mmCIF file of C-alpha atoms and ligand atoms in Angstrom:
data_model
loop_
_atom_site.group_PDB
_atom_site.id
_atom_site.type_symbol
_atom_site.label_atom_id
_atom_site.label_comp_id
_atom_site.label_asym_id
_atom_site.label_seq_id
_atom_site.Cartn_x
_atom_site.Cartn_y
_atom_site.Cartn_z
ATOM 1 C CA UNK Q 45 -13.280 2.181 -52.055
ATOM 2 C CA UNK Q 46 -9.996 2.429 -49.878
ATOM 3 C CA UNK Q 47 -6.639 0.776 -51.513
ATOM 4 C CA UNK Q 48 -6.286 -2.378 -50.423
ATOM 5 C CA UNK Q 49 -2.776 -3.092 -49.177
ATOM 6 C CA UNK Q 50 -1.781 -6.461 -50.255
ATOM 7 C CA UNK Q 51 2.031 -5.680 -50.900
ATOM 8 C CA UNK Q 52 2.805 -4.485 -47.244
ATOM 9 C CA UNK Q 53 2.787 -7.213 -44.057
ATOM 10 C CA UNK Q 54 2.020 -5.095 -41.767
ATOM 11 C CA UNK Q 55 0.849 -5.442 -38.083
ATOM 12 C CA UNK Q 56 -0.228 -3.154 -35.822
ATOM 13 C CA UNK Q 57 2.002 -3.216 -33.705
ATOM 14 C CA UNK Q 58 4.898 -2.581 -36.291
ATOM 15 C CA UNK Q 59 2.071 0.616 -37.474
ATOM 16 C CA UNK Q 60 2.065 1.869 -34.031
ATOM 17 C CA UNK Q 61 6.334 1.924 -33.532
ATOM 18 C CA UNK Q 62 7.057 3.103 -37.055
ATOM 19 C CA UNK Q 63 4.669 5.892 -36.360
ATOM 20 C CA UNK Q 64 5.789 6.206 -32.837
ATOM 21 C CA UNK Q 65 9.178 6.569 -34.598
ATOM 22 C CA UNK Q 66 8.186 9.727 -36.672
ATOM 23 C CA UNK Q 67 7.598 11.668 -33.153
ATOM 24 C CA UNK Q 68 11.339 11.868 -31.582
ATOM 25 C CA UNK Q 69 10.264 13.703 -28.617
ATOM 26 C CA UNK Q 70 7.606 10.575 -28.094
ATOM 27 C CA UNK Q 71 8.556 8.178 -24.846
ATOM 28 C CA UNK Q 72 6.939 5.456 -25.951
ATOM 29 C CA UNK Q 73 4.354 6.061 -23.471
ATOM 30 C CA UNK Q 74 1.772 6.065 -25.970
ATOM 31 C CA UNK Q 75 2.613 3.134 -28.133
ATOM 32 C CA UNK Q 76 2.897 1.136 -24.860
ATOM 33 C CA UNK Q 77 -0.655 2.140 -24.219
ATOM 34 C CA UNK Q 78 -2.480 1.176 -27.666
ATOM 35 C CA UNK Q 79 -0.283 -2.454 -27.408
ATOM 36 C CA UNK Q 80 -2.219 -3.187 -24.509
ATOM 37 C CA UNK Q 81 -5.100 -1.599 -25.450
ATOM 38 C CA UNK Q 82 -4.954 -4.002 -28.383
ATOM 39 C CA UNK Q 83 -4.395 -6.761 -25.949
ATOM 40 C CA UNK Q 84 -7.686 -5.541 -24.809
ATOM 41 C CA UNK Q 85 -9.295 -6.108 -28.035
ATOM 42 C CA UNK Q 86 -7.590 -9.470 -29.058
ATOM 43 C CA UNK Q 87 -9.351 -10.892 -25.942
ATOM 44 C CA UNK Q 88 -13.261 -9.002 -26.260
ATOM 45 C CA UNK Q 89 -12.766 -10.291 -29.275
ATOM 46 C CA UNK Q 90 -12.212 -13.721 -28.990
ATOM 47 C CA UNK Q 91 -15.117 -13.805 -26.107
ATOM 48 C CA UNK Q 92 -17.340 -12.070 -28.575
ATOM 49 C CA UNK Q 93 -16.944 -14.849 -30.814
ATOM 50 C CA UNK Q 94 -17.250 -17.549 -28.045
ATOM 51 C CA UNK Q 95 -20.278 -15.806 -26.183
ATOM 52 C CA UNK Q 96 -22.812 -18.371 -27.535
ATOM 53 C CA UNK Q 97 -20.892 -21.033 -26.525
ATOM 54 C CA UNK Q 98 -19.557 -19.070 -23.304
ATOM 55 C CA UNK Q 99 -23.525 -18.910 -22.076
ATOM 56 C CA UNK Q 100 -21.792 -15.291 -21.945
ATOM 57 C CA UNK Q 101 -25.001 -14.266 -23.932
ATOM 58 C CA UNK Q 102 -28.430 -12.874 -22.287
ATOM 59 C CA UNK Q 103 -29.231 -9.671 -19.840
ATOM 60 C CA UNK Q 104 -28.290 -9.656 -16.172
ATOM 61 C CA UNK Q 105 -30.388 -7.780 -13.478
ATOM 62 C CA UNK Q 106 -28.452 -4.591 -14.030
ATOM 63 C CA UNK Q 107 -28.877 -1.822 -16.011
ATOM 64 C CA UNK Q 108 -26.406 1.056 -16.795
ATOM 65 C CA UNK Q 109 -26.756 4.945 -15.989
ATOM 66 C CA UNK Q 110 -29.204 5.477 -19.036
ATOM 67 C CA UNK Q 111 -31.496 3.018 -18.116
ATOM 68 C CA UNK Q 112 -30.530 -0.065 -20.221
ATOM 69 C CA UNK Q 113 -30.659 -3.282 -19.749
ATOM 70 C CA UNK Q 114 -27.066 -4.388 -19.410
ATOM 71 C CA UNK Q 115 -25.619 -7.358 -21.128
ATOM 72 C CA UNK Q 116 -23.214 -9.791 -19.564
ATOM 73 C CA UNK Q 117 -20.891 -9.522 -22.346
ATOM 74 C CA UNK Q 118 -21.284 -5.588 -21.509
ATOM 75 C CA UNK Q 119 -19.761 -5.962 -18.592
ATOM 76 C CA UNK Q 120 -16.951 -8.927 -19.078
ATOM 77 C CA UNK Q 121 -16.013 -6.360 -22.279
ATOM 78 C CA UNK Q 122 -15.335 -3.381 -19.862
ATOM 79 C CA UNK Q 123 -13.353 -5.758 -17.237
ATOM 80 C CA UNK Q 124 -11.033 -6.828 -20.079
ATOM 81 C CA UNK Q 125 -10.262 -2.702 -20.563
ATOM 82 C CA UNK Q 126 -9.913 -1.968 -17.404
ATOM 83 C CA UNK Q 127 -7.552 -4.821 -16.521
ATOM 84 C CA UNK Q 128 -5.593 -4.347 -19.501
ATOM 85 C CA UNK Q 129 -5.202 -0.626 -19.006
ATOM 86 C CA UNK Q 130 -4.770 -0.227 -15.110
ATOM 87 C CA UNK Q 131 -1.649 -0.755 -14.525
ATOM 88 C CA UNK Q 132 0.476 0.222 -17.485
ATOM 89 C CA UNK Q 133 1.647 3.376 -16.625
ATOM 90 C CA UNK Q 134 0.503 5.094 -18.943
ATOM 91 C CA UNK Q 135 -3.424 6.215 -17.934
ATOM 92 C CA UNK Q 136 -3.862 8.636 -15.147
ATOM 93 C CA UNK Q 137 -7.839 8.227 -15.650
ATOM 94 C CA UNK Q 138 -10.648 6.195 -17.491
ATOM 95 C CA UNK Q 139 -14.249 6.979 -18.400
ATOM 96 C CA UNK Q 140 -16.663 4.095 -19.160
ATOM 97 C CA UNK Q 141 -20.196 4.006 -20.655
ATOM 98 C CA UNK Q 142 -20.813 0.930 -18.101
ATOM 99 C CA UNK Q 143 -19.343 3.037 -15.136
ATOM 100 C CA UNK Q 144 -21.368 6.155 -14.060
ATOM 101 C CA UNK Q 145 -18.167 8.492 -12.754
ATOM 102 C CA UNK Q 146 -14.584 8.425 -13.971
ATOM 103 C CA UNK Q 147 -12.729 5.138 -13.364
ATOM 104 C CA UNK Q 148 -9.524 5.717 -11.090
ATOM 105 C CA UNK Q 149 -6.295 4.363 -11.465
ATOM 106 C CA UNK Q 150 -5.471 2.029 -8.100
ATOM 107 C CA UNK Q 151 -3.395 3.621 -6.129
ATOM 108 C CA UNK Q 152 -0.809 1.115 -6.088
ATOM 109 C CA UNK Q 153 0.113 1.837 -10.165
ATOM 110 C CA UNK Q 154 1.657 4.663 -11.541
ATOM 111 C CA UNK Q 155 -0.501 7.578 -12.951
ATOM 112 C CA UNK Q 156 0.232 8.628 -16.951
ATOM 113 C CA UNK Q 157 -0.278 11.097 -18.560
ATOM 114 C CA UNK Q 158 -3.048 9.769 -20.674
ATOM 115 C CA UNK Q 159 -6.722 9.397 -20.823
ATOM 116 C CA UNK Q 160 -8.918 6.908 -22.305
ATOM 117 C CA UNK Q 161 -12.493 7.031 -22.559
ATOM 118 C CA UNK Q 162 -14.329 4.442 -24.454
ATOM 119 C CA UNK Q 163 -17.784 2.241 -25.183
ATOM 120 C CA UNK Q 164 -16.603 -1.480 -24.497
ATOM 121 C CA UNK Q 165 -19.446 -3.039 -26.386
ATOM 122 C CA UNK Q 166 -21.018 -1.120 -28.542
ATOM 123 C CA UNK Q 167 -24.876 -2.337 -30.120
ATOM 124 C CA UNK Q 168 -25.589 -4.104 -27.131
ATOM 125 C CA UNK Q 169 -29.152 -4.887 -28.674
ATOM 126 C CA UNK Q 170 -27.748 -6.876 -31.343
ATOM 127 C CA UNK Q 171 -25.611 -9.225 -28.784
ATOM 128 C CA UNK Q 172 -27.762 -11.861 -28.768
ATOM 129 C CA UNK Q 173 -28.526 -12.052 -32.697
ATOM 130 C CA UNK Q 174 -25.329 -12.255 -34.130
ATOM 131 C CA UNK Q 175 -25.386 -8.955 -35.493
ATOM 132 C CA UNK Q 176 -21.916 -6.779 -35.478
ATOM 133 C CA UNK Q 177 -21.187 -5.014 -32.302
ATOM 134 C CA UNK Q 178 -18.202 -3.008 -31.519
ATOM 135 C CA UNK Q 179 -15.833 -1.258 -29.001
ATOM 136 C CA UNK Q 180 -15.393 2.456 -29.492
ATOM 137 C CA UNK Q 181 -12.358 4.930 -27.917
ATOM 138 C CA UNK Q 182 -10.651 7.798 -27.085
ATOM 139 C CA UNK Q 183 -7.452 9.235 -26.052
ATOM 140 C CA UNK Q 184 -6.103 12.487 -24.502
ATOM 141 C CA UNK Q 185 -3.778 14.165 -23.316
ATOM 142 C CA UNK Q 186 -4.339 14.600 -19.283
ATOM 143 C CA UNK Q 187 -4.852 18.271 -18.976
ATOM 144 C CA UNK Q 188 -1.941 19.166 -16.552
ATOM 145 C CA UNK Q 189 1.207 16.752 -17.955
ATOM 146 C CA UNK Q 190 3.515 17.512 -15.044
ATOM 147 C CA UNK Q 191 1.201 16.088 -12.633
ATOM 148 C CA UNK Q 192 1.630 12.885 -11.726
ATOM 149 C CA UNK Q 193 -1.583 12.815 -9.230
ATOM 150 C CA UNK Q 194 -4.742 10.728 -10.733
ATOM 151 C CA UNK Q 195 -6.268 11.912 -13.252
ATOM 152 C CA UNK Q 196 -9.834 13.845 -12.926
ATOM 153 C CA UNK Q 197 -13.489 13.733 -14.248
ATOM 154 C CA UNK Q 198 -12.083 16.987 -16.503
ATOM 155 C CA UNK Q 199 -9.501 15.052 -18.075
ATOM 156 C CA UNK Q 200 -12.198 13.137 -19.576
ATOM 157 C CA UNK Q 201 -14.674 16.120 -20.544
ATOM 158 C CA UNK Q 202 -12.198 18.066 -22.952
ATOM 159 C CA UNK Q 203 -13.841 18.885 -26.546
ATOM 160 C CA UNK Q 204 -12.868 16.351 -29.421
ATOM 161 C CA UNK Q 205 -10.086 18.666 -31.464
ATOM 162 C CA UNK Q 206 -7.842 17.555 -28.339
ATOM 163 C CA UNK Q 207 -8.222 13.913 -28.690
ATOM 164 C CA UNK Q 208 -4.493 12.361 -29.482
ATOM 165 C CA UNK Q 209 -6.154 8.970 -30.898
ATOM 166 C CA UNK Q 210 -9.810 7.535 -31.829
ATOM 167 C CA UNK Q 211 -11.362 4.720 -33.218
ATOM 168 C CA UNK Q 212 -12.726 1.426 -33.012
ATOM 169 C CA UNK Q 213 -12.666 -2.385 -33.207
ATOM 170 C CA UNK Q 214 -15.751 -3.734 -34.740
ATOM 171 C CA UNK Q 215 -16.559 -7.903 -34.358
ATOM 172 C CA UNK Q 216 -18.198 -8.757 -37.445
ATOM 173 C CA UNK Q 217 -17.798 -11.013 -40.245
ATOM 174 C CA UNK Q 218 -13.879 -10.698 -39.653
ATOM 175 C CA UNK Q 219 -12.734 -8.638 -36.760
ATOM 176 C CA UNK Q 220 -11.017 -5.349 -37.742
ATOM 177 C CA UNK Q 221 -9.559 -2.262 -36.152
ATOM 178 C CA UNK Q 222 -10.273 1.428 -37.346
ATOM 179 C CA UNK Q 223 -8.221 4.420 -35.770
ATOM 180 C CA UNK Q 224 -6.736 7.796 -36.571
ATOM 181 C CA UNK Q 225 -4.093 10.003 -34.675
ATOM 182 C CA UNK Q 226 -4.448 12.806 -36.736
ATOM 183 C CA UNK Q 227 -2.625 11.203 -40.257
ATOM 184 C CA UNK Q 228 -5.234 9.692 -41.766
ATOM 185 C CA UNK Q 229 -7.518 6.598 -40.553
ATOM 186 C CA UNK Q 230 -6.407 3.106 -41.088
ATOM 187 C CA UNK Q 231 -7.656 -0.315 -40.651
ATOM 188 C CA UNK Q 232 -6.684 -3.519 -39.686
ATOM 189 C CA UNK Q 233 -8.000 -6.547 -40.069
ATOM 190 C CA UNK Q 234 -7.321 -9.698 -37.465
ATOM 191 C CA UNK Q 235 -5.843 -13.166 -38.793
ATOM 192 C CA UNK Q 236 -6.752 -15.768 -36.615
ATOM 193 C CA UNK Q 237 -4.280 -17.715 -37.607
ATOM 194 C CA UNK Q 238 -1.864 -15.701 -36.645
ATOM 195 C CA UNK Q 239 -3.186 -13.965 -33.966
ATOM 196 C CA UNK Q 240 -2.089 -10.782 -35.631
ATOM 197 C CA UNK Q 241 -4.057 -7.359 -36.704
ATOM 198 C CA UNK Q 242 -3.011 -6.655 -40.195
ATOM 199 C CA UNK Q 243 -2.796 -3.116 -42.602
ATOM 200 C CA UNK Q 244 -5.782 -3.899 -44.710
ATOM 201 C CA UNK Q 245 -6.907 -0.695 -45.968
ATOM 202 C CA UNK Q 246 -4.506 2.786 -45.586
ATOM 203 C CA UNK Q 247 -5.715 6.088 -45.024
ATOM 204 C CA UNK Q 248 -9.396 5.554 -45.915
ATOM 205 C CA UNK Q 249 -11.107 8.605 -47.801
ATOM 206 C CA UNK Q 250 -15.028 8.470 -47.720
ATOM 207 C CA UNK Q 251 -16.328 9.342 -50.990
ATOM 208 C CA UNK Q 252 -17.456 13.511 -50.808
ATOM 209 C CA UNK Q 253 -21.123 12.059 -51.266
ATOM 210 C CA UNK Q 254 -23.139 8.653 -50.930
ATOM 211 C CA UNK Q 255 -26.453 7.444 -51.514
ATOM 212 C CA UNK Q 256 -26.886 5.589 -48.502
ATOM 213 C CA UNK Q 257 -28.808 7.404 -45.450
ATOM 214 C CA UNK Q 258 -28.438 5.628 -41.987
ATOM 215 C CA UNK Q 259 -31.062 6.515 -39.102
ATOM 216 C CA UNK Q 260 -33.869 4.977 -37.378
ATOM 217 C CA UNK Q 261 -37.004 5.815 -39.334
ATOM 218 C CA UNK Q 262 -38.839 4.691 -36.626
ATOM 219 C CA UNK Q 263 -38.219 7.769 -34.917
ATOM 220 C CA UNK Q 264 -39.875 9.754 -38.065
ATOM 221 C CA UNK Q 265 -43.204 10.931 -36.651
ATOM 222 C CA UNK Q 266 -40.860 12.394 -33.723
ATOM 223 C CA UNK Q 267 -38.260 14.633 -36.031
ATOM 224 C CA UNK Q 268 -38.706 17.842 -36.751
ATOM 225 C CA UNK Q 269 -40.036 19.132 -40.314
ATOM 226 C CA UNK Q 270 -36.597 19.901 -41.865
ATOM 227 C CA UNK Q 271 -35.459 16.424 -40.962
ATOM 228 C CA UNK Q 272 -38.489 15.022 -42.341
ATOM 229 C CA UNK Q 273 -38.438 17.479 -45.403
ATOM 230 C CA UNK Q 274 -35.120 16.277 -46.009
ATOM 231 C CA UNK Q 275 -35.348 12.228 -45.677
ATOM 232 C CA UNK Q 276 -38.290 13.054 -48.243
ATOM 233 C CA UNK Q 277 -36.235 14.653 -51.074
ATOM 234 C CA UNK Q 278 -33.534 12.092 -50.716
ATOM 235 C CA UNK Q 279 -36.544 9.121 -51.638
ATOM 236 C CA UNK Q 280 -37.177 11.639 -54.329
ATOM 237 C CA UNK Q 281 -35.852 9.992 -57.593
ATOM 238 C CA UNK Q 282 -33.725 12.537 -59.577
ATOM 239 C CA UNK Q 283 -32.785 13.070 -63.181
ATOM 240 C CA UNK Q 284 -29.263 12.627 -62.781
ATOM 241 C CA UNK Q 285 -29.931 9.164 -60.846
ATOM 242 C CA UNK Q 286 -28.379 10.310 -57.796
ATOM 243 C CA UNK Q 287 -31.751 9.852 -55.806
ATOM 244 C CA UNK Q 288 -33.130 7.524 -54.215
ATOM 245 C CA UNK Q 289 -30.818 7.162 -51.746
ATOM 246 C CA UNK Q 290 -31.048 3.449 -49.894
ATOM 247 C CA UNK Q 291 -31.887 3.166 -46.111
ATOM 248 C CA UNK Q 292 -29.162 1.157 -44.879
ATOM 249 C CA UNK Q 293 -29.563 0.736 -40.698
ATOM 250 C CA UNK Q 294 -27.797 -1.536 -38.346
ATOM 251 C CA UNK Q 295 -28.248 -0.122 -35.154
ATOM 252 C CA UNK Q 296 -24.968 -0.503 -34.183
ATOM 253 C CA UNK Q 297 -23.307 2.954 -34.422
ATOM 254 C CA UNK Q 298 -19.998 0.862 -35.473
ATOM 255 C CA UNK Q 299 -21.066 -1.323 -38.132
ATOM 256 C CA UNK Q 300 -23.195 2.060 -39.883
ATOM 257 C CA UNK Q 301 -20.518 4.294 -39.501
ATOM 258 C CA UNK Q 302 -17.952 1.927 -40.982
ATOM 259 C CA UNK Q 303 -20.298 1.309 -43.717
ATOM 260 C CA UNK Q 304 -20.263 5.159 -44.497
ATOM 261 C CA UNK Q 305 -16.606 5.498 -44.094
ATOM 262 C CA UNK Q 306 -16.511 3.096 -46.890
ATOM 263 C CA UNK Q 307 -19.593 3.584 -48.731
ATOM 264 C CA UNK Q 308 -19.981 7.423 -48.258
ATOM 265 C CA UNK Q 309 -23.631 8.588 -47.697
ATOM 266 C CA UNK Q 310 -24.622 9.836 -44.353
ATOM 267 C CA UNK Q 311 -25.279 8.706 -40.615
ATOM 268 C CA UNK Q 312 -28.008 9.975 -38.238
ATOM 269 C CA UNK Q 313 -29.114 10.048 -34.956
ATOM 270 C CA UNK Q 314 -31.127 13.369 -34.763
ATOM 271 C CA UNK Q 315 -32.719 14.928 -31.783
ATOM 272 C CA UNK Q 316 -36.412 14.716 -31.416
ATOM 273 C CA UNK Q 317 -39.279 15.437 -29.363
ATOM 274 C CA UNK Q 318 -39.010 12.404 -26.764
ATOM 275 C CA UNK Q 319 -34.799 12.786 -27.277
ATOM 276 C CA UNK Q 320 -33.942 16.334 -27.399
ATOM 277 C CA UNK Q 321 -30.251 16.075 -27.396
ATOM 278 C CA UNK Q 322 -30.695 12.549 -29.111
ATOM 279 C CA UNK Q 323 -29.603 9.023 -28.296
ATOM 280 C CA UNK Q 324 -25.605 8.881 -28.499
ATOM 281 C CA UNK Q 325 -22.880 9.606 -26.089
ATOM 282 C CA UNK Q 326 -20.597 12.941 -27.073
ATOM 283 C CA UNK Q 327 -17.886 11.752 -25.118
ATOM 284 C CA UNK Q 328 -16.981 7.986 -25.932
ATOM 285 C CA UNK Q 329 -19.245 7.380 -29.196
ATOM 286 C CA UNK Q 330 -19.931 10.566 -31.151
ATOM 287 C CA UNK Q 331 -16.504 11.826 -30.504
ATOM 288 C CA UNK Q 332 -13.920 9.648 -31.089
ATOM 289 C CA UNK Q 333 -16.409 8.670 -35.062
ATOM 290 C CA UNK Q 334 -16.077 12.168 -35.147
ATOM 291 C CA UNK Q 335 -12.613 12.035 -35.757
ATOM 292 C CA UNK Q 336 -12.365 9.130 -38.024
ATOM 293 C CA UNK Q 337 -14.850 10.570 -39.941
ATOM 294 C CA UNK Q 338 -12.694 13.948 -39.799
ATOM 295 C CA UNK Q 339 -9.597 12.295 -40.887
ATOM 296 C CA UNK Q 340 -10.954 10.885 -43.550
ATOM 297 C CA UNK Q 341 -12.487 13.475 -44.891
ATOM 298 C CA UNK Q 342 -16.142 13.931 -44.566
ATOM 299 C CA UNK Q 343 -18.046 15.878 -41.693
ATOM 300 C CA UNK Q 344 -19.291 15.249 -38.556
ATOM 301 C CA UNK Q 345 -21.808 18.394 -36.557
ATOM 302 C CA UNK Q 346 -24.718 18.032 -34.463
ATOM 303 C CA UNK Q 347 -26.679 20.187 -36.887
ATOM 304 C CA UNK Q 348 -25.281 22.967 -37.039
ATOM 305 C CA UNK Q 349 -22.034 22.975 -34.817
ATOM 306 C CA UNK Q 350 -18.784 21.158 -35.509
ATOM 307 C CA UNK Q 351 -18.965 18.336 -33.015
ATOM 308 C CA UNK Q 352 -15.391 18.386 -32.138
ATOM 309 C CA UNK Q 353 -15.384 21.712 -30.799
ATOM 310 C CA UNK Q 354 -18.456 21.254 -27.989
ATOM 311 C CA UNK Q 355 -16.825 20.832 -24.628
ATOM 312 C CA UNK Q 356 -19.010 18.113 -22.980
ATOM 313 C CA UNK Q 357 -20.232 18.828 -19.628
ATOM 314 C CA UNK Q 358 -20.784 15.487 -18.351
ATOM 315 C CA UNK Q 359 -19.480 12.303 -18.960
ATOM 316 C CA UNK Q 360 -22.608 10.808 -20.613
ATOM 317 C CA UNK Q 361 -23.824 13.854 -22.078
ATOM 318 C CA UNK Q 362 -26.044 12.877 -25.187
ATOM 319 C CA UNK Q 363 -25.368 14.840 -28.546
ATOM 320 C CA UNK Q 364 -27.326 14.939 -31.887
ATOM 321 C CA UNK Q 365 -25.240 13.639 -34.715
ATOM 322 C CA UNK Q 366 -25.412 13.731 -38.438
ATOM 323 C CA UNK Q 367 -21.805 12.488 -40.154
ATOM 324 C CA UNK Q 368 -20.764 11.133 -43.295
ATOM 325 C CA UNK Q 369 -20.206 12.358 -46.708
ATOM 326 C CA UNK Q 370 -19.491 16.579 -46.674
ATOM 327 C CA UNK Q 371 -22.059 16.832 -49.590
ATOM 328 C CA UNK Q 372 -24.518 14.842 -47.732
ATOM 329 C CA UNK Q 373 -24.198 16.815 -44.162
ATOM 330 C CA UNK Q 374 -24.080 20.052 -45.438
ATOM 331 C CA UNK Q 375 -27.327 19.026 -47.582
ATOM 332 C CA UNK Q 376 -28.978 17.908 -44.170
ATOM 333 C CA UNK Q 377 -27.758 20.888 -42.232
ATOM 334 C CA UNK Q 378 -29.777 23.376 -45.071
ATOM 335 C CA UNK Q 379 -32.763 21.587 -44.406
ATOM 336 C CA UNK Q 380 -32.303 21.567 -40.882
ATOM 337 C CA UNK Q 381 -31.771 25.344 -40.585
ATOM 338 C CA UNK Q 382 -33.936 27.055 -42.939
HETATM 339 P P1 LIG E 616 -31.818 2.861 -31.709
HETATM 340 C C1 LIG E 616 -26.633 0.842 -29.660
HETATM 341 O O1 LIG E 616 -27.445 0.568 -28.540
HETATM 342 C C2 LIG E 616 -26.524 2.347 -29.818
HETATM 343 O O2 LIG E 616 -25.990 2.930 -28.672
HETATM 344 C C3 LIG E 616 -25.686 2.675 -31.044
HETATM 345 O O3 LIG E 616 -24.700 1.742 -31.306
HETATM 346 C C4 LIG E 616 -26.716 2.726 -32.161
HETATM 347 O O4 LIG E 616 -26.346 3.594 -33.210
HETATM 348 C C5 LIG E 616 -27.958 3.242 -31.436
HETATM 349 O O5 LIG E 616 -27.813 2.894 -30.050
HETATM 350 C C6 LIG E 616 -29.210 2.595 -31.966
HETATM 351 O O6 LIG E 616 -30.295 3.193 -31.270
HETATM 352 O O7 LIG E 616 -32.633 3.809 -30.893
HETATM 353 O O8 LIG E 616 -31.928 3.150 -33.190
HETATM 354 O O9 LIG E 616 -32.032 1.404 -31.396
#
């Protein structure tokens, strides 16, 4: 488990200048851009935990480029970002999974040199039951810095290594903020009471293996026979005690992957014969876990390959991803190449 930091009052903002701080050529550009980003959050947040009440709950007539059904709260969530983000300065570009091409700056603001991609509400499904749901992001450098133009469809489809920041907020029992910029993944935890987002746990190690396994088994006559083989050895009970594993399965990416960050074990949503390049987006969910799962030391591939280093092709190019625990996805990735 991570080391809780009771001795420390930290906030995030404070997190985000003293670490601003240790970059002297940074203009503050960035920091700028993850306070209102936060912004963002504090208000999703709060309308998360009002939709009941807000009627904000229930599907409208619309449904998104892949198909789904498309909450209300979808939709409020990724009006928040973009308001929040427009006019800063600091963005030259956005990419949305709720819009189906890049979101332009208005020509009126200034054009960063920034890009943020992100998931406003992640777990959509689980809206209307209470269950955790989250918001998922990334952020890059725009490709060309001098420019000052707006920012294009590439700036959003560069591989994962180049992301400058990732994370997520996830609204669950208590609302709390996960992100890494390359030191380490941290998380902070929001105080009502205060209205602030406080260092709860510092740079979060996931344990080298679990004995959790996250995926939809429901999906199990689909995989192919390594999967299958493999899901099979790890209900197989060993000598040492280290099998069974427990099937542990939200079905919102957030809440299982920041069960494995903590927990260790391994998260999965394979390819298989009605999904052949799987269910989740590479750009603005598989990504940005990718690197919190990075930074804090486990693995994150789509089988074989490191995900971080597949340049996406399209902005809601679908990937097949198995992260967690190192010992856990290498163990997955024997079975799945033999
Ligand atoms: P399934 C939620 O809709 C989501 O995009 C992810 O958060 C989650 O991991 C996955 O889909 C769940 O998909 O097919 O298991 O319901």
């Amino acid at each position: 488990m991570p080391i809780v930091n009771m001795s420390k009052l930290i906030t995030i903002e404070r997190h985000i200048v003293e670490a601003g701080a240790l970059h002297p050529e940074a203009t503050g550009e960035f920091s700028r851009l993850l306070r209102d980003f936060m912004l963002a959050l504090r208000i999703v947040a709060r309308d998360v935990r009002r939709a009941g009440l807000n009627d904000m709950l229930g599907m409208t007539e619309d449904t998104n480029v892949h198909g789904e059904n498309v909450k209300r709260l979808d939709i409020h969530a990724n009006e928040v970002i973009f308001r929040s983000m427009d006019h800063g300065g600091h963005l030259c570009v956005m990419a949305s999974e709720e819009a189906e091409s890049i979101i332009p700056i208005p020509d009126e603001y200034r054009k960063g040199k920034y890009v943020l991609v992100f998931d406003p509400l992640d777990g959509s499904s689980n809206i209307d039951v209470n269950v955790s749901i989250g918001t998922i992001f990334s952020i890059y450098r725009r490709i060309d810095e001098s420019s000052v133009e707006a920012g294009t469809v590439e700036d959003c489809l560069q591989p994962g290594w180049k992301q400058v920041a990732a994370g997520y907020a996830m609204y669950g029992s208590s609302t709390q903020f996960v992100y890494t910029t390359g030191d380490g993944v941290d998380v902070f935890t929001f105080d009502p009471t205060i209205g602030e987002f406080l260092l709860t746990f510092e740079k979060i190690r996931i344990p080298e293996r679990g004995k959790i396994y996250s995926v939809n088994s429901g999906n199990a006559h689909k995989w192919s026979p390594g999967l299958r083989e493999y899901v099979t050895h790890l209900l197989r009970p060993s000598d040492d005690g280290c099998r069974p594993y427990s099937l542990r399965y939200v079905g919102t990416m957030v809440a299982d992957i920041h069960r494995t960050l903590y927990y260790g074990g391994i998260f999965m949503y394979p390819a298989d014969t009605s999904a052949p390049t799987g269910k989740l987006r590479l750009v603005y969910e598989v990504n940005p876990m990718a690197f919190i799962i990075e930074q804090a030391g486990g693995r994150a591939t789509d089988g074989k390959n490191r995900i971080m280093d597949v340049t996406p092709e399209s902005l809601h190019q679908r990937i097949p991803c198995f992260m967690g625990s190192t010992q856990d996805v290498l163990e997955v990735e024997s079975y799945l190449n033999t």
